[in-house]
């Protein structure tokens, strides 16, 4: 480590910004978050800096004064003139300030990291100048991991520290804080119920005991595969989970976002074996949550689209367990994005249908009459093995054979494949191209095609 990370005290101290241009303004924006007194040393200021001076948040020294660097913890130097930069850096250093000269690493005592700010929680990321772009990418990752409302909750906990020390026995304190930062109060705060969160914390302190952790089930949409297609809320639930139940279509990339020490249970279908019966999964997630654990049931796409979410919601409710649904990007949306072919189109396609090719064994075949009308797009899920049936049902219903069908397999993963067919060549294409599940069959029946289609039908007749 060439550079050692430290947090500098800023209260009651001064930060001097030498320079009045854009770079100086950029550094000033960073310092604004702190409690430091800001002095801007420059003959002229850009409008942002003069606005700060006018508001009283910064003090303007048009020229160097004897007291400019008094009590200075830090000086940023960005005058744009190398000789002046060097002279001011020396003056600041003599006065005891840590110096950063913008774009001149050789003249710096310290460097500004990429910062993730959840004040009072602050994460600083540095790459010793080797890869600033990577530093910013890491910042983005950390930003997604830390809930936006984390800061105020930690600040509240900080204000309650003395009360906790007074009421909770030392031996129970660690358990208390573990509960505080993961239990019901924490969840309430992160979800925006801040008053309830504060009341829960205070009630626990008042009762002088660590509340039993209440279990929780989140049915979380994992999206189609690519991990950057998860929602931030999904990432947060994965980070908070004690145990994660996932199935076959959940990409390993997505599981990497989970808390390291969360248990992971695969409940999908192994090759050659049968998949877990749904009632066994229902019973398991309920049993885990009843033990006070935070359960994530991770499902591909959106849990509410062919995801059996209804059964799991019902099981949780019947057991009196707090349950939530975190939506995800469903395969049809991801396929449309990949094709750059919107699901609806003004004037041409005003109806979007999501349907399935496969039903539970024993259920009647899906009714396809009237499913694809002029002006609709239809996404068939779980239909690779039923392509021939879909094709013949729709043709029999009068859908033109020339309607385009995009077959999009494993969308958003490195195995993604796209093959174009028409309704008339659908099953032949699926077989001939060796299309593997998971895939979306995406049929488009624009209004303009209804006319052409009926002409074609007449011609064939
Ligand atoms: N809840 C999921 C659907 C589960 S049903 C969702 O909202 O996407 C399983 C079907 O989803 C598969 O048979 C396939 O039709 C579709 N599917 C899931 N992931 C897919 C992917 N990455 N690419 C294409 N289709 C996918």
PDB file of N, CA and C and ligand atoms in Angstrom, residues 224-225 249 299-307 329-332 380-383 408-413 437-440, ligand 1:
ATOM      1  N   UNK A 224     -33.818 -12.017 -16.189  1.00  0.00           N
ATOM      2  CA  UNK A 224     -33.612 -13.084 -17.172  1.00  0.00           C
ATOM      3  C   UNK A 224     -32.245 -13.753 -17.081  1.00  0.00           C
ATOM      4  N   UNK A 225     -31.277 -13.161 -16.377  1.00  0.00           N
ATOM      5  CA  UNK A 225     -29.960 -13.808 -16.305  1.00  0.00           C
ATOM      6  C   UNK A 225     -28.866 -12.817 -15.962  1.00  0.00           C
ATOM      7  N   UNK A 249     -33.363 -21.769 -13.510  1.00  0.00           N
ATOM      8  CA  UNK A 249     -33.140 -20.690 -14.473  1.00  0.00           C
ATOM      9  C   UNK A 249     -32.421 -19.486 -13.867  1.00  0.00           C
ATOM     10  N   UNK A 299     -36.438 -16.230  -7.972  1.00  0.00           N
ATOM     11  CA  UNK A 299     -37.077 -16.825  -9.152  1.00  0.00           C
ATOM     12  C   UNK A 299     -36.625 -16.084 -10.389  1.00  0.00           C
ATOM     13  N   UNK A 300     -36.540 -16.813 -11.498  1.00  0.00           N
ATOM     14  CA  UNK A 300     -36.110 -16.152 -12.722  1.00  0.00           C
ATOM     15  C   UNK A 300     -37.179 -15.141 -13.161  1.00  0.00           C
ATOM     16  N   UNK A 301     -36.731 -14.138 -13.867  1.00  0.00           N
ATOM     17  CA  UNK A 301     -37.660 -13.152 -14.420  1.00  0.00           C
ATOM     18  C   UNK A 301     -38.414 -12.414 -13.333  1.00  0.00           C
ATOM     19  N   UNK A 302     -39.732 -12.332 -13.507  1.00  0.00           N
ATOM     20  CA  UNK A 302     -40.604 -11.704 -12.516  1.00  0.00           C
ATOM     21  C   UNK A 302     -41.339 -12.818 -11.788  1.00  0.00           C
ATOM     22  N   UNK A 303     -41.328 -12.805 -10.453  1.00  0.00           N
ATOM     23  CA  UNK A 303     -41.967 -13.913  -9.723  1.00  0.00           C
ATOM     24  C   UNK A 303     -43.457 -14.039 -10.038  1.00  0.00           C
ATOM     25  N   UNK A 304     -44.066 -12.935 -10.489  1.00  0.00           N
ATOM     26  CA  UNK A 304     -45.507 -13.006 -10.688  1.00  0.00           C
ATOM     27  C   UNK A 304     -45.877 -13.431 -12.109  1.00  0.00           C
ATOM     28  N   UNK A 305     -44.895 -13.776 -12.925  1.00  0.00           N
ATOM     29  CA  UNK A 305     -45.185 -14.276 -14.270  1.00  0.00           C
ATOM     30  C   UNK A 305     -44.761 -15.741 -14.332  1.00  0.00           C
ATOM     31  N   UNK A 306     -45.717 -16.627 -14.392  1.00  0.00           N
ATOM     32  CA  UNK A 306     -45.459 -18.075 -14.420  1.00  0.00           C
ATOM     33  C   UNK A 306     -44.415 -18.468 -13.376  1.00  0.00           C
ATOM     34  N   UNK A 307     -44.555 -17.929 -12.191  1.00  0.00           N
ATOM     35  CA  UNK A 307     -43.539 -18.161 -11.170  1.00  0.00           C
ATOM     36  C   UNK A 307     -44.072 -18.844  -9.923  1.00  0.00           C
ATOM     37  N   UNK A 329     -37.418  -8.292 -14.029  1.00  0.00           N
ATOM     38  CA  UNK A 329     -37.639  -8.117 -15.472  1.00  0.00           C
ATOM     39  C   UNK A 329     -37.990  -9.472 -16.064  1.00  0.00           C
ATOM     40  N   UNK A 330     -39.171  -9.554 -16.625  1.00  0.00           N
ATOM     41  CA  UNK A 330     -39.633 -10.819 -17.155  1.00  0.00           C
ATOM     42  C   UNK A 330     -38.982 -11.095 -18.519  1.00  0.00           C
ATOM     43  N   UNK A 331     -38.913 -12.394 -18.875  1.00  0.00           N
ATOM     44  CA  UNK A 331     -38.175 -12.794 -20.075  1.00  0.00           C
ATOM     45  C   UNK A 331     -38.686 -12.075 -21.323  1.00  0.00           C
ATOM     46  N   UNK A 332     -39.986 -11.842 -21.424  1.00  0.00           N
ATOM     47  CA  UNK A 332     -40.524 -11.186 -22.620  1.00  0.00           C
ATOM     48  C   UNK A 332     -39.996  -9.756 -22.746  1.00  0.00           C
ATOM     49  N   UNK A 380     -44.840 -16.287 -25.931  1.00  0.00           N
ATOM     50  CA  UNK A 380     -45.097 -17.642 -25.429  1.00  0.00           C
ATOM     51  C   UNK A 380     -43.936 -18.068 -24.535  1.00  0.00           C
ATOM     52  N   UNK A 381     -44.250 -18.317 -23.288  1.00  0.00           N
ATOM     53  CA  UNK A 381     -43.279 -18.863 -22.339  1.00  0.00           C
ATOM     54  C   UNK A 381     -43.419 -20.390 -22.376  1.00  0.00           C
ATOM     55  N   UNK A 382     -42.369 -21.073 -21.994  1.00  0.00           N
ATOM     56  CA  UNK A 382     -42.385 -22.541 -21.846  1.00  0.00           C
ATOM     57  C   UNK A 382     -43.011 -23.212 -23.073  1.00  0.00           C
ATOM     58  N   UNK A 383     -42.603 -22.787 -24.239  1.00  0.00           N
ATOM     59  CA  UNK A 383     -43.295 -23.265 -25.439  1.00  0.00           C
ATOM     60  C   UNK A 383     -42.376 -23.962 -26.439  1.00  0.00           C
ATOM     61  N   UNK A 408     -36.194 -16.273 -29.055  1.00  0.00           N
ATOM     62  CA  UNK A 408     -35.067 -15.711 -28.309  1.00  0.00           C
ATOM     63  C   UNK A 408     -34.757 -16.634 -27.144  1.00  0.00           C
ATOM     64  N   UNK A 409     -33.618 -17.296 -27.219  1.00  0.00           N
ATOM     65  CA  UNK A 409     -33.250 -18.270 -26.188  1.00  0.00           C
ATOM     66  C   UNK A 409     -32.205 -17.672 -25.253  1.00  0.00           C
ATOM     67  N   UNK A 410     -32.302 -18.045 -23.982  1.00  0.00           N
ATOM     68  CA  UNK A 410     -31.319 -17.645 -22.951  1.00  0.00           C
ATOM     69  C   UNK A 410     -30.976 -16.161 -23.034  1.00  0.00           C
ATOM     70  N   UNK A 411     -31.994 -15.348 -23.188  1.00  0.00           N
ATOM     71  CA  UNK A 411     -31.755 -13.918 -23.369  1.00  0.00           C
ATOM     72  C   UNK A 411     -30.974 -13.339 -22.191  1.00  0.00           C
ATOM     73  N   UNK A 412     -30.097 -12.448 -22.516  1.00  0.00           N
ATOM     74  CA  UNK A 412     -29.244 -11.702 -21.575  1.00  0.00           C
ATOM     75  C   UNK A 412     -28.141 -12.544 -20.944  1.00  0.00           C
ATOM     76  N   UNK A 413     -27.968 -13.778 -21.404  1.00  0.00           N
ATOM     77  CA  UNK A 413     -26.830 -14.572 -20.915  1.00  0.00           C
ATOM     78  C   UNK A 413     -25.837 -14.737 -22.063  1.00  0.00           C
ATOM     79  N   UNK A 437     -34.672 -24.809 -24.531  1.00  0.00           N
ATOM     80  CA  UNK A 437     -35.304 -24.030 -23.480  1.00  0.00           C
ATOM     81  C   UNK A 437     -34.191 -23.482 -22.562  1.00  0.00           C
ATOM     82  N   UNK A 438     -34.294 -22.329 -21.949  1.00  0.00           N
ATOM     83  CA  UNK A 438     -35.442 -21.428 -21.968  1.00  0.00           C
ATOM     84  C   UNK A 438     -35.435 -20.519 -23.197  1.00  0.00           C
ATOM     85  N   UNK A 439     -36.595 -20.354 -23.771  1.00  0.00           N
ATOM     86  CA  UNK A 439     -36.710 -19.439 -24.895  1.00  0.00           C
ATOM     87  C   UNK A 439     -38.106 -18.837 -24.902  1.00  0.00           C
ATOM     88  N   UNK A 440     -38.170 -17.639 -25.429  1.00  0.00           N
ATOM     89  CA  UNK A 440     -39.453 -16.965 -25.646  1.00  0.00           C
ATOM     90  C   UNK A 440     -39.760 -17.047 -27.134  1.00  0.00           C
TER      91      UNK A 440
HETATM   92  N1  LIG B   1     -40.908 -15.893 -14.091  1.00  0.00           N
HETATM   93  C1  LIG B   1     -40.224 -16.055 -15.358  1.00  0.00           C
HETATM   94  C2  LIG B   1     -40.845 -17.124 -16.206  1.00  0.00           C
HETATM   95  C3  LIG B   1     -40.693 -18.501 -15.640  1.00  0.00           C
HETATM   96  S1  LIG B   1     -41.381 -19.727 -16.689  1.00  0.00           S
HETATM   97  C4  LIG B   1     -40.180 -14.710 -16.083  1.00  0.00           C
HETATM   98  O1  LIG B   1     -40.868 -13.767 -15.660  1.00  0.00           O
HETATM   99  O2  LIG B   1     -39.437 -14.582 -17.068  1.00  0.00           O
HETATM  100  C5  LIG B   1     -39.977 -20.283 -17.563  1.00  0.00           C
HETATM  101  C6  LIG B   1     -39.987 -19.745 -18.960  1.00  0.00           C
HETATM  102  O3  LIG B   1     -39.551 -18.404 -18.981  1.00  0.00           O
HETATM  103  C7  LIG B   1     -39.033 -20.451 -19.896  1.00  0.00           C
HETATM  104  O4  LIG B   1     -39.569 -21.625 -20.416  1.00  0.00           O
HETATM  105  C8  LIG B   1     -38.859 -19.405 -20.972  1.00  0.00           C
HETATM  106  O5  LIG B   1     -39.970 -19.379 -21.832  1.00  0.00           O
HETATM  107  C9  LIG B   1     -38.875 -18.128 -20.173  1.00  0.00           C
HETATM  108  N2  LIG B   1     -37.519 -17.699 -19.830  1.00  0.00           N
HETATM  109  C10 LIG B   1     -36.984 -17.579 -18.609  1.00  0.00           C
HETATM  110  N3  LIG B   1     -35.737 -17.087 -18.684  1.00  0.00           N
HETATM  111  C11 LIG B   1     -35.483 -16.893 -19.980  1.00  0.00           C
HETATM  112  C12 LIG B   1     -34.371 -16.391 -20.709  1.00  0.00           C
HETATM  113  N4  LIG B   1     -33.259 -15.999 -20.102  1.00  0.00           N
HETATM  114  N5  LIG B   1     -34.455 -16.333 -22.068  1.00  0.00           N
HETATM  115  C13 LIG B   1     -35.584 -16.694 -22.702  1.00  0.00           C
HETATM  116  N6  LIG B   1     -36.657 -17.162 -22.062  1.00  0.00           N
HETATM  117  C14 LIG B   1     -36.621 -17.270 -20.724  1.00  0.00           C
END
